[in-house]
mmCIF file of C-alpha atoms in Angstrom:
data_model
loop_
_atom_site.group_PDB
_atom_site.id
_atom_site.type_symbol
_atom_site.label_atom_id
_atom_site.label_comp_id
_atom_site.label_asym_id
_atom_site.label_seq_id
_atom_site.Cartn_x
_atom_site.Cartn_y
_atom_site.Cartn_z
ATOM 1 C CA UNK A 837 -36.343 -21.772 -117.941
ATOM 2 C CA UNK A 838 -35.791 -23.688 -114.528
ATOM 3 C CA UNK A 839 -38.056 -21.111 -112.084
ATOM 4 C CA UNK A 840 -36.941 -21.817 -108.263
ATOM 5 C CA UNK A 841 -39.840 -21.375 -105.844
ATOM 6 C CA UNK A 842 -43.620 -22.474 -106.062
ATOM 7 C CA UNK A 843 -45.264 -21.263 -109.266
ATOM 8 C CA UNK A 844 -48.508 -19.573 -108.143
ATOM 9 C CA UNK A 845 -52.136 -18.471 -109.928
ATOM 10 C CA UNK A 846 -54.490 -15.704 -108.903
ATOM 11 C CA UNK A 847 -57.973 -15.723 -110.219
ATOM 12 C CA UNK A 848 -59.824 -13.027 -110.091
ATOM 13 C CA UNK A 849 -56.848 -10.510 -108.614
ATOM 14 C CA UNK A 850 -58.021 -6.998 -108.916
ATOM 15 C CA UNK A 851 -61.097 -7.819 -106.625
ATOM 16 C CA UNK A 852 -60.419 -6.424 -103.094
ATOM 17 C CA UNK A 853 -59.140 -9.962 -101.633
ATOM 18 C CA UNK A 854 -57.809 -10.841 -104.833
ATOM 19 C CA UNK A 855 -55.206 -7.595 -104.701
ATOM 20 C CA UNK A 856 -54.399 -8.901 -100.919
ATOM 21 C CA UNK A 857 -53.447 -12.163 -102.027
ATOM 22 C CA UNK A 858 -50.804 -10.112 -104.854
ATOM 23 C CA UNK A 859 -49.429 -8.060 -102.468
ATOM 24 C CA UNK A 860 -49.108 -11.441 -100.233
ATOM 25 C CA UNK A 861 -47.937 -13.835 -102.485
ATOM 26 C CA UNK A 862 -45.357 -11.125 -104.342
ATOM 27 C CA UNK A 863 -43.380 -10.979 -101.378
ATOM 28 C CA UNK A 864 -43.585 -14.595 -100.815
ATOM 29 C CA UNK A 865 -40.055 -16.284 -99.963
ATOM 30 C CA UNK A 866 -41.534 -19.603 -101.395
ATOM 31 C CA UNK A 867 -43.122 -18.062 -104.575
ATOM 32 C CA UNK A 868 -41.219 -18.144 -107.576
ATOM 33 C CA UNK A 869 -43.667 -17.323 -110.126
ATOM 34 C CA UNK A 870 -46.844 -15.405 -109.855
ATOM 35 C CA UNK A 871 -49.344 -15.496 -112.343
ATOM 36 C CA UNK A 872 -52.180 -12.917 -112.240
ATOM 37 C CA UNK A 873 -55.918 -12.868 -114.243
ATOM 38 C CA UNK A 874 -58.176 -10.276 -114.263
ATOM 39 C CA UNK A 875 -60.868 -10.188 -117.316
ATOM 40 C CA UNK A 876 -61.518 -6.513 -116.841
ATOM 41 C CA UNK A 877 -57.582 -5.266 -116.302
ATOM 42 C CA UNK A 878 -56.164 -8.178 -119.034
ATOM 43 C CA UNK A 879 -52.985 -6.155 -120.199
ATOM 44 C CA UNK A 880 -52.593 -3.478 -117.850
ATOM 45 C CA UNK A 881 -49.577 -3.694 -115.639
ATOM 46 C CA UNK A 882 -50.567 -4.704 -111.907
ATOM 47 C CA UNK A 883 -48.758 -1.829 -110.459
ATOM 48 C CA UNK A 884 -50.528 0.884 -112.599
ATOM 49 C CA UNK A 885 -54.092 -0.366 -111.732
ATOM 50 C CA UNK A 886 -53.025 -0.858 -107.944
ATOM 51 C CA UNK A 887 -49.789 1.606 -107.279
ATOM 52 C CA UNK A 888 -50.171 0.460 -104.024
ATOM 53 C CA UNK A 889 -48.698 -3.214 -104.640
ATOM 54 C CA UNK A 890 -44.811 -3.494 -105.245
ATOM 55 C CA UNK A 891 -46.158 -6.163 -108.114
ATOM 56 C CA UNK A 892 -44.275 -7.213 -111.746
ATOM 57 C CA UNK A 893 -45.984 -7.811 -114.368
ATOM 58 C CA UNK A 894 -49.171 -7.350 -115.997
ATOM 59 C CA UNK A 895 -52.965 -9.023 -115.210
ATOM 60 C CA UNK A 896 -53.455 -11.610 -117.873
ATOM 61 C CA UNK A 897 -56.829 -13.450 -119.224
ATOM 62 C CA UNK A 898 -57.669 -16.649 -116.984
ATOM 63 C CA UNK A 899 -56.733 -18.913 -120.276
ATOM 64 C CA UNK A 900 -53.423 -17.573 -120.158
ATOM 65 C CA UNK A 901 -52.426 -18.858 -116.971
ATOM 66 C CA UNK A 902 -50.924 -22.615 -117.186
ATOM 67 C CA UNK A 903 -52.554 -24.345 -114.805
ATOM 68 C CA UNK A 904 -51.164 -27.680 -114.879
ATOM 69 C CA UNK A 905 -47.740 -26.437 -114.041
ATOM 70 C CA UNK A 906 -49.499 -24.455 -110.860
ATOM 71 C CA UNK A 907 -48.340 -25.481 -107.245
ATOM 72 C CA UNK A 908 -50.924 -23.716 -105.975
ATOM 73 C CA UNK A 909 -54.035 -21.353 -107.442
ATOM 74 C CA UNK A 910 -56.219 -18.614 -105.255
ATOM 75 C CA UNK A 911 -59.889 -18.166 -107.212
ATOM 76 C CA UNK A 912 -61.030 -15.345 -105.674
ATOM 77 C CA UNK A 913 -64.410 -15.586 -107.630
ATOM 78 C CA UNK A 914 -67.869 -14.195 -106.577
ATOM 79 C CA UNK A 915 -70.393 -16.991 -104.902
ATOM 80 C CA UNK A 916 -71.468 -19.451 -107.738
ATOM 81 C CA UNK A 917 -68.727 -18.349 -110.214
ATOM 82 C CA UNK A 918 -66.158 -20.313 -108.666
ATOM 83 C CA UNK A 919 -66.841 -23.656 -109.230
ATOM 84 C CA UNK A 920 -66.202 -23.956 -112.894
ATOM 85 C CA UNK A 921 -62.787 -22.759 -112.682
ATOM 86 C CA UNK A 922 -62.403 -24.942 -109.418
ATOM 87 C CA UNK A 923 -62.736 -27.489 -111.627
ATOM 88 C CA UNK A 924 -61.109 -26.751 -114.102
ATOM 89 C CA UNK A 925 -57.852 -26.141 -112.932
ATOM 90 C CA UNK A 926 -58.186 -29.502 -110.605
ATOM 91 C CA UNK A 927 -58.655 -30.974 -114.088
ATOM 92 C CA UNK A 928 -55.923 -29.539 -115.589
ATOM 93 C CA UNK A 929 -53.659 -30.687 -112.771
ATOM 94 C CA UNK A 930 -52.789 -27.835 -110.221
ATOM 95 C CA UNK A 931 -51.865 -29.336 -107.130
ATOM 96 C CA UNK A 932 -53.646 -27.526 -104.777
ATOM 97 C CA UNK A 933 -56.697 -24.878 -105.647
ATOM 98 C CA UNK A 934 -57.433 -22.464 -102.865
ATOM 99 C CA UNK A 935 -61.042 -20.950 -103.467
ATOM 100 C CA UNK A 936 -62.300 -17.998 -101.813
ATOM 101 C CA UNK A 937 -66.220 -18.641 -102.813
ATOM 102 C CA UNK A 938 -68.559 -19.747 -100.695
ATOM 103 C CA UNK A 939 -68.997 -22.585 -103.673
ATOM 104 C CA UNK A 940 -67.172 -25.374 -101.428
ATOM 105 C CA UNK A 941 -67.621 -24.666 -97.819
ATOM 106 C CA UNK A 942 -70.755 -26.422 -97.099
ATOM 107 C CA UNK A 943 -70.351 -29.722 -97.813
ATOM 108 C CA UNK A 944 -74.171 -30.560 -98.017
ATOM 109 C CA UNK A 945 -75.780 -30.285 -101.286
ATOM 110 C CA UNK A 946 -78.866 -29.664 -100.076
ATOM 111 C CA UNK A 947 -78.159 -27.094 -97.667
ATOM 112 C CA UNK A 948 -76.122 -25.426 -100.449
ATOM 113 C CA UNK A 949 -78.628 -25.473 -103.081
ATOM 114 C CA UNK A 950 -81.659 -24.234 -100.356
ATOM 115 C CA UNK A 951 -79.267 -20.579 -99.712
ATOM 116 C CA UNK A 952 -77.756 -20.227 -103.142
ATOM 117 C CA UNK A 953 -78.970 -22.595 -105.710
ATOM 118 C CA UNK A 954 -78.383 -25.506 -108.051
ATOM 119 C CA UNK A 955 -74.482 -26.187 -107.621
ATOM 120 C CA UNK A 956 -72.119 -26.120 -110.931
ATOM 121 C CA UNK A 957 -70.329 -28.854 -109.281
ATOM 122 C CA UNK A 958 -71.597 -31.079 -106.478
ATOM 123 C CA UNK A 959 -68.826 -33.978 -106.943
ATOM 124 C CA UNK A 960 -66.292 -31.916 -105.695
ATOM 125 C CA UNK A 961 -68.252 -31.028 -102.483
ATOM 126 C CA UNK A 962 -67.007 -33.964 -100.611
ATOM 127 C CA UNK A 963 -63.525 -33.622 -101.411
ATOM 128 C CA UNK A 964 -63.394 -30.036 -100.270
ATOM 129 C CA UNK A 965 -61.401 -29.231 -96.638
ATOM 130 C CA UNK A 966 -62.795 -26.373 -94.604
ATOM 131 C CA UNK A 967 -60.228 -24.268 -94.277
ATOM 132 C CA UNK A 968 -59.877 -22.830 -90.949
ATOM 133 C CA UNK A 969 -57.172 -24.933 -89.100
ATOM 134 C CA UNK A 970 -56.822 -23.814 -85.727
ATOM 135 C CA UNK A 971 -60.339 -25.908 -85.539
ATOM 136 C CA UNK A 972 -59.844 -28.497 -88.115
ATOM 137 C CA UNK A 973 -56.583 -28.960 -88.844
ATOM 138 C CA UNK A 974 -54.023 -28.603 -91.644
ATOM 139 C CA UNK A 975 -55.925 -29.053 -94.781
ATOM 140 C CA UNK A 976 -55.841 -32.244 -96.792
ATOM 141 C CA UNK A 977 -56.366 -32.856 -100.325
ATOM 142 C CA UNK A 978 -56.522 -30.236 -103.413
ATOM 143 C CA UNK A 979 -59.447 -28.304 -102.515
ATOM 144 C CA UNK A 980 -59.025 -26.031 -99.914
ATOM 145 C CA UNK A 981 -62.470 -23.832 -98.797
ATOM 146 C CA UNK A 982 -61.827 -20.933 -97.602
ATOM 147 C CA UNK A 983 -63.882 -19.556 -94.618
ATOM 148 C CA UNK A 984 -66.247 -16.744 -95.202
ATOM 149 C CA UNK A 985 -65.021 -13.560 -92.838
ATOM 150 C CA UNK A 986 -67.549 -13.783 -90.869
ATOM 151 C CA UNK A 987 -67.613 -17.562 -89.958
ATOM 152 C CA UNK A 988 -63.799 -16.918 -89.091
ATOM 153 C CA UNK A 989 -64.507 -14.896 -86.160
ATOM 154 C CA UNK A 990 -67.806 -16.612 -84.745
ATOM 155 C CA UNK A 991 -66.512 -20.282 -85.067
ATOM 156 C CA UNK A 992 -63.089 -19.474 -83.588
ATOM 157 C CA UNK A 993 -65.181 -17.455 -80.540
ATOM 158 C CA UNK A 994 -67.925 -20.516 -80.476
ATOM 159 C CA UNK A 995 -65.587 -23.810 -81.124
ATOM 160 C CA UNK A 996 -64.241 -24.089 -77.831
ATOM 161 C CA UNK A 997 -67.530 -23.583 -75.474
ATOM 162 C CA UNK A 998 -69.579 -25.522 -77.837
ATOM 163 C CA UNK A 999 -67.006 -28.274 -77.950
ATOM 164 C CA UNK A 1000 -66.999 -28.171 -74.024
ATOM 165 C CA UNK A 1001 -71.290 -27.075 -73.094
ATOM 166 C CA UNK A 1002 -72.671 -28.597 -76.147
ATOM 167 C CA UNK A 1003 -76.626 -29.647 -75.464
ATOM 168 C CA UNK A 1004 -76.390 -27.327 -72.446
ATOM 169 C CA UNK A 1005 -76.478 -24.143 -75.165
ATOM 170 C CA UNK A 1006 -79.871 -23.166 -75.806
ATOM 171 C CA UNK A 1007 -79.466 -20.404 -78.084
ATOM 172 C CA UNK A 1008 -76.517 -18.164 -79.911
ATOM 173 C CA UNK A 1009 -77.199 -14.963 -80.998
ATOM 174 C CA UNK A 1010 -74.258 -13.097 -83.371
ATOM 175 C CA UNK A 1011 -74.438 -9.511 -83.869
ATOM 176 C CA UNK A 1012 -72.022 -8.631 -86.736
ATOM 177 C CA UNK A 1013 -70.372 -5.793 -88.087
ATOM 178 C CA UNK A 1014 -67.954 -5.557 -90.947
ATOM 179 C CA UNK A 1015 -65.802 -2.754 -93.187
ATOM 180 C CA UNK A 1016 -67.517 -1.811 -96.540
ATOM 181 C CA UNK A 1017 -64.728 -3.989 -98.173
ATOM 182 C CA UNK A 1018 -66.292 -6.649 -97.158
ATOM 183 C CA UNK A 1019 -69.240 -6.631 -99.447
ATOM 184 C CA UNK A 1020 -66.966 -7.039 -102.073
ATOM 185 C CA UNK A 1021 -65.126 -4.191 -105.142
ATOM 186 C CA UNK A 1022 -68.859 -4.110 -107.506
ATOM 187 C CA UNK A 1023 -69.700 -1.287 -106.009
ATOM 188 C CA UNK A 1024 -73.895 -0.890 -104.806
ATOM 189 C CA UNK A 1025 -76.231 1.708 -103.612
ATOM 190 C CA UNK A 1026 -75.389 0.290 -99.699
ATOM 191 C CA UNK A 1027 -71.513 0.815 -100.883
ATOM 192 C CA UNK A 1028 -71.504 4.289 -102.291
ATOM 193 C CA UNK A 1029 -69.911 6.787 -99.794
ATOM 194 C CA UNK A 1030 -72.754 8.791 -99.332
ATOM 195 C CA UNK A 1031 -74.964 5.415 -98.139
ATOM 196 C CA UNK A 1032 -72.283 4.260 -95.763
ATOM 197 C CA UNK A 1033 -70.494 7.117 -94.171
ATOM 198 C CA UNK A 1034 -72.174 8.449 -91.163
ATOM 199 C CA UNK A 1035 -74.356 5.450 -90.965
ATOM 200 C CA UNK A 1036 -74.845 2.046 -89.565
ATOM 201 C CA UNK A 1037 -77.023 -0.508 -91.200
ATOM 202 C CA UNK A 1038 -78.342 -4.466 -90.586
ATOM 203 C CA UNK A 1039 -78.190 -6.274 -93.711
ATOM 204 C CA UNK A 1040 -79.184 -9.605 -94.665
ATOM 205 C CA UNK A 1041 -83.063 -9.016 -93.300
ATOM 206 C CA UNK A 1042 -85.350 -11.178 -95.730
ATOM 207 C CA UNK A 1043 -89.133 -10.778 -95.091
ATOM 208 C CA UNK A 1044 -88.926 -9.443 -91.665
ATOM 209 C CA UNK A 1045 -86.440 -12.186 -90.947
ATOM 210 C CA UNK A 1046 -82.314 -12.773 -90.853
ATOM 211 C CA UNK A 1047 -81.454 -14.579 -93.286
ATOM 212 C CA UNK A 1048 -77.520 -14.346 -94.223
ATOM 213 C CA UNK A 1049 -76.198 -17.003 -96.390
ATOM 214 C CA UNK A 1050 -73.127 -17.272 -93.459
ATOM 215 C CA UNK A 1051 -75.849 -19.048 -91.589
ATOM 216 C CA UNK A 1052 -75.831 -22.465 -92.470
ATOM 217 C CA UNK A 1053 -72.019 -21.981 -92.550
ATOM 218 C CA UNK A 1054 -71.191 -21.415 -88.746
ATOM 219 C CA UNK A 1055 -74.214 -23.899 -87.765
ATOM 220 C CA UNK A 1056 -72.490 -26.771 -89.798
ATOM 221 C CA UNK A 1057 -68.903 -26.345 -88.773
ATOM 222 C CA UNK A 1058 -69.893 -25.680 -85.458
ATOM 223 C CA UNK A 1059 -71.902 -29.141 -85.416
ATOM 224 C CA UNK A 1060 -68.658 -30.785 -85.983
ATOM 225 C CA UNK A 1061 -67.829 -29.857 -82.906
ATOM 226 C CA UNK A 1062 -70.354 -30.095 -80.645
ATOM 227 C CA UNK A 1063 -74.532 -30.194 -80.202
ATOM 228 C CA UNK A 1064 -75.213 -26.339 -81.741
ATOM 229 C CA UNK A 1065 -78.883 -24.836 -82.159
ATOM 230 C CA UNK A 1066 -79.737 -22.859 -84.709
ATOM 231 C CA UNK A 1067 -78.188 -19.680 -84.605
ATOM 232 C CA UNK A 1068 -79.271 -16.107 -85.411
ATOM 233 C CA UNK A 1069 -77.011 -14.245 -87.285
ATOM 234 C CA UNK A 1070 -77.237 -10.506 -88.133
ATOM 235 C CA UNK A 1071 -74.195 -8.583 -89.877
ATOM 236 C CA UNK A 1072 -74.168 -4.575 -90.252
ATOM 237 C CA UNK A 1073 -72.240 -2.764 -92.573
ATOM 238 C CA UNK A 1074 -69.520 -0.220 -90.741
ATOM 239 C CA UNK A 1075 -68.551 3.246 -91.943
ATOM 240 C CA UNK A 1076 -65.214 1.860 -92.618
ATOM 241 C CA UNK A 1077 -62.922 0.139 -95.102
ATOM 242 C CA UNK A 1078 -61.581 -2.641 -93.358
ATOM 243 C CA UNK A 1079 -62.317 -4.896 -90.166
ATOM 244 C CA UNK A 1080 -64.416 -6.599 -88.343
ATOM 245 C CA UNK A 1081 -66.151 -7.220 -84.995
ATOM 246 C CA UNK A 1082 -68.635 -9.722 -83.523
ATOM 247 C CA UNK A 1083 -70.612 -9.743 -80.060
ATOM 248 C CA UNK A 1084 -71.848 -13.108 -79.766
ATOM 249 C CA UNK A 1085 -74.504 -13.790 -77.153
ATOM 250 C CA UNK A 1086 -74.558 -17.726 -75.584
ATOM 251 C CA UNK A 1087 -77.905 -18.195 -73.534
ATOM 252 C CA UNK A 1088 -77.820 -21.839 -71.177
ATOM 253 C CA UNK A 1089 -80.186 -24.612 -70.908
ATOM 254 C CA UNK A 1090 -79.417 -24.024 -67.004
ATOM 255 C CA UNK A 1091 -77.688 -20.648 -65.904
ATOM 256 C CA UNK A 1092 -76.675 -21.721 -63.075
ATOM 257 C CA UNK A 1093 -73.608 -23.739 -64.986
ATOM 258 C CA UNK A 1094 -72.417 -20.684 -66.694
ATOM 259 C CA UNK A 1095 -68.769 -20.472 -67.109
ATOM 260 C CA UNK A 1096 -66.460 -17.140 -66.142
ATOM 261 C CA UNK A 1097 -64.678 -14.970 -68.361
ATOM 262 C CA UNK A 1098 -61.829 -16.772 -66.970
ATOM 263 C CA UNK A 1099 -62.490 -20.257 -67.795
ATOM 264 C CA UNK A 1100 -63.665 -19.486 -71.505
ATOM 265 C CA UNK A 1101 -59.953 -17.865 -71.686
ATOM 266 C CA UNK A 1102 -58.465 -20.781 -70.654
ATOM 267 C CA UNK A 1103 -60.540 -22.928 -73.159
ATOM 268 C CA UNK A 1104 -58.866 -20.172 -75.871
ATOM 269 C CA UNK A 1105 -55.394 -20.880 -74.659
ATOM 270 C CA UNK A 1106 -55.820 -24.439 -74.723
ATOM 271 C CA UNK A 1107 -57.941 -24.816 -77.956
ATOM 272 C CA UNK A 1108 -55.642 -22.782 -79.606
ATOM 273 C CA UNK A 1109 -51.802 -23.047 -78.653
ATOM 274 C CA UNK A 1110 -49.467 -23.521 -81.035
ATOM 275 C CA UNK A 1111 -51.410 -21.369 -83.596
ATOM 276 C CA UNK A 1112 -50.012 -17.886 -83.885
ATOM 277 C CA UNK A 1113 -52.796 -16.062 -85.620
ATOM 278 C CA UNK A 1114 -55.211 -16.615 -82.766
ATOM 279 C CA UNK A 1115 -54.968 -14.729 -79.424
ATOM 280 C CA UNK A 1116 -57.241 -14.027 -76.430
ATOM 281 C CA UNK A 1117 -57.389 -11.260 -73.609
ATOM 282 C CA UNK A 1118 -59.417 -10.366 -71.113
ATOM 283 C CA UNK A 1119 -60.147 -6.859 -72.333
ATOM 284 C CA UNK A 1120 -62.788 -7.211 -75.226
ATOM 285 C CA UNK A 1121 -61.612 -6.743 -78.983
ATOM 286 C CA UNK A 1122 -61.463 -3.551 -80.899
ATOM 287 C CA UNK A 1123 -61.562 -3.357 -85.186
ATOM 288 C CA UNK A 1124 -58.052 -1.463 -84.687
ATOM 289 C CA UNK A 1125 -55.794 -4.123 -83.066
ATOM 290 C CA UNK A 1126 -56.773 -6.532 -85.674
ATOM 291 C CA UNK A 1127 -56.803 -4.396 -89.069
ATOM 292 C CA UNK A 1128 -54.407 -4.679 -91.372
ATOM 293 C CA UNK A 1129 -52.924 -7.898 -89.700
ATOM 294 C CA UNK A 1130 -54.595 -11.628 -90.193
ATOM 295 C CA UNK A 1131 -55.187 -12.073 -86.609
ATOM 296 C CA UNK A 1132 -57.936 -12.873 -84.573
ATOM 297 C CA UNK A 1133 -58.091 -11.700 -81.021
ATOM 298 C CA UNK A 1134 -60.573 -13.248 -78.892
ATOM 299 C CA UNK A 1135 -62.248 -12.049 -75.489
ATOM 300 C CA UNK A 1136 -65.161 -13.221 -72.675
ATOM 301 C CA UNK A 1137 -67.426 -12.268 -70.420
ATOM 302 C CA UNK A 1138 -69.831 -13.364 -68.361
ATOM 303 C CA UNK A 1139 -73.514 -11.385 -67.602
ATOM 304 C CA UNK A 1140 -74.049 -13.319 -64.369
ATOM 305 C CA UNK A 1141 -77.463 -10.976 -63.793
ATOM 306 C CA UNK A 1142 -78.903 -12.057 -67.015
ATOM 307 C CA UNK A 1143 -76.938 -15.672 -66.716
ATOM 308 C CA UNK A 1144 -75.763 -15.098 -70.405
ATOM 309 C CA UNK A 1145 -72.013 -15.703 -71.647
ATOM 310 C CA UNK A 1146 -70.825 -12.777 -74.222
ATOM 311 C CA UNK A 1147 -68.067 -13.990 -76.882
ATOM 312 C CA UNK A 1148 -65.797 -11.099 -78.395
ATOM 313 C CA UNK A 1149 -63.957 -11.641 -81.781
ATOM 314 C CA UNK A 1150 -62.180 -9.109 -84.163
ATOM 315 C CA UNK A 1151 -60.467 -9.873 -87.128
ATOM 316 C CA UNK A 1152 -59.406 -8.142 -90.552
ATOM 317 C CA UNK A 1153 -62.097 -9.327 -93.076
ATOM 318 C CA UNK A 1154 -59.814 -8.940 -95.791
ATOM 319 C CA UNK A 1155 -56.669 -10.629 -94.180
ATOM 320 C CA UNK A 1156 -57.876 -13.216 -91.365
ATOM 321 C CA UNK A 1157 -61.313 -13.296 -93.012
ATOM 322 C CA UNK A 1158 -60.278 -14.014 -96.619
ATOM 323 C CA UNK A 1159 -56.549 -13.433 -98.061
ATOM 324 C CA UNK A 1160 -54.378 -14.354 -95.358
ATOM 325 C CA UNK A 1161 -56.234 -17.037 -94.450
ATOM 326 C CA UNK A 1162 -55.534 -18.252 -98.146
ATOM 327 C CA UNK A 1163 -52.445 -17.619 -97.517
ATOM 328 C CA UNK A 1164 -51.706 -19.600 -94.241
ATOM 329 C CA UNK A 1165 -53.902 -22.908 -95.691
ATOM 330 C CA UNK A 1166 -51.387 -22.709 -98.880
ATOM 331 C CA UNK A 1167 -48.378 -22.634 -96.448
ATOM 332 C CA UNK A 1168 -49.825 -25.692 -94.552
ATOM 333 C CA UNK A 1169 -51.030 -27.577 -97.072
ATOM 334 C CA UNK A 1170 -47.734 -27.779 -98.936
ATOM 335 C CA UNK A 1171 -45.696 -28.371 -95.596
ATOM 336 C CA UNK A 1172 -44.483 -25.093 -94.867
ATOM 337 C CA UNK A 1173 -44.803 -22.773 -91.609
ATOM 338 C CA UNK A 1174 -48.192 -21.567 -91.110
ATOM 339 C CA UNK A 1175 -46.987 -18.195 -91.040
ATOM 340 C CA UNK A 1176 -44.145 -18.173 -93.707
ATOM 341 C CA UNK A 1177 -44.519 -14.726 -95.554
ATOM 342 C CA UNK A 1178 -46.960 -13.727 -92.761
ATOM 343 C CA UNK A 1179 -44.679 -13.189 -89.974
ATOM 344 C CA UNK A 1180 -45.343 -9.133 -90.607
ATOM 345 C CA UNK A 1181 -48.986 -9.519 -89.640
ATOM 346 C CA UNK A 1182 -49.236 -10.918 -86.562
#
């Protein structure tokens, strides 16, 4: 039967991205055909495990799913899971393979293997394109990475000043703090209500020392950019489902050169026109006016006193910072409209 539309695969959809990227892609003007796995809901209708998502059909096993006739496939995998069925469907012919994971974003095997092991499939590091195009443009190739939430927000906040101060940054500092969603559906003893609500918590500590495996990830994108130092990264997990915030603290080589709020808004506008999912104001970001849409809203200020520049950024982990970002790389990467079935979240 002659299916009009792009036919479409979802690995891994009953995970909380995973059942963004359904409700996304079902309402999809482009998608013709959507194709859903889940090994623990195989069988179930979509709708009945998630009444939530106006979604035919039923999840199916991963071997079920065609994948050489696939236009496009989401794996929304856990961190070293993805790889094999990267491969895999690249092998089988899908023409583009959007993956979630962390398994593809940092391009350097050594750095990969030194924060989360021996890689299932190091040749396909290099052909990987880091998805986040408002700083690297409309992805090329079959392998699209998709940016960790938390990268989202602190490389579209550090791009432009690095790009522009470079060796005159001497240090970055990124206090983090994300929606319980964000540390994925297995639930945890940090996850359980009773942990969470009424609470704030770092996470990511190690030995007395940070140690998040989104590290290496902002320092290496950001070095395509510009001269970056290392940077210290510290996320906290928010009493809330959904959303996320970053104050990110830029100390000078020489303070006396440190840009206004102003000027770091006009490097926003300018990095970033054209793109419609990225906005800056003067008034600093709050979790609300980004949740539940895949924007990122960007702010400044300046701490003249202290000689420090303060970076604001908010987005939606589970839109901006995972799904809808999937979502916008598919449309771009096949040609279409960056925000073609988006247009109702920005």
């Amino acid at each position: 039967m002659w299916v009009v539309g792009l036919k479409v695969g979802i690995y891994g959809g009953s995970g909380y991205a995973g059942a963004e990227l359904v409700r996304l892609l079902a309402g999809h003007p482009e998608v013709g055909a959507l194709e859903v796995s889940s090994r623990g809901y195989a069988g179930r209708g979509i709708s009945e495990v998630f009444p939530q998502l106006a979604a035919e059909g039923d999840y199916v096993e991963p071997e079920e799913i065609d994948a050489s006739s696939l236009d496009a496939a989401f794996v929304a995998y856990g961190h070293g899971e993805s790889a094999a069925a990267v491969e895999r469907l690249l092998r089988a012919g899908a023409r583009l393979v959007v993956d979630l994971s962390a398994d593809f974003r940092l391009s350097d095997i050594e750095v990969y293997e030194e924060w989360y092991g021996e890689h299932p499939a190091p040749a396909l590091l290099k052909e990987s394109h880091y998805g986040l195009p408002e700083v690297f443009g409309v992805p090329e190739g079959r392998l699209v990475a998709n940016p960790g939430c938390y990268p989202t927000a602190a490389i579209l906040a550090l791009a432009p000043v690095v790009g522009r101060l470079g060796a005159g940054v001497r240090s970055v500092t990124i206090n983090a703090l994300s929606g319980v969603s964000g540390a994925g559906a297995k639930p945890s003893i940090k996850t359980h209500f009773v942990t969470a609500n009424e609470s704030v918590s770092p996470y990511g500590i190690v030995s007395g020392s940070p140690r998040h495996r989104h590290t290496p990830e902002i320092e290496m994108m950001l070095r395509r950019v510009g001269e970056t130092p290392e940077v210290t990264f510290v996320p906290h997990l928010l009493p809330i489902s959904r959303g996320e915030l970053e104050t990110i603290v830029v100390e000078l080589q020489d303070s006396e050169t440190l840009p206004g709020a102003g000027d770091v808004l006009g490097w926003y506008a300018e990095d970033y026109e054209g793109w419609g999912f990225v906005e800056a104001r003067p008034e600093p970001p709050h979790v609300a006016h980004v949740a539940n849409t895949n924007r990122a809203r960007l702010s400044a200020a300046a701490d003249v006193r202290a000689g420090k520049l303060l970076l604001f950024a908010a987005v939606d982990n589970l839109l901006k910072g995972a799904a809808g970002a999937a979502v916008q790389n598919m449309n771009l990467a096949l040609g279409y409209p960056e925000d073609l079935g988006l247009e109702h979240l920005k």
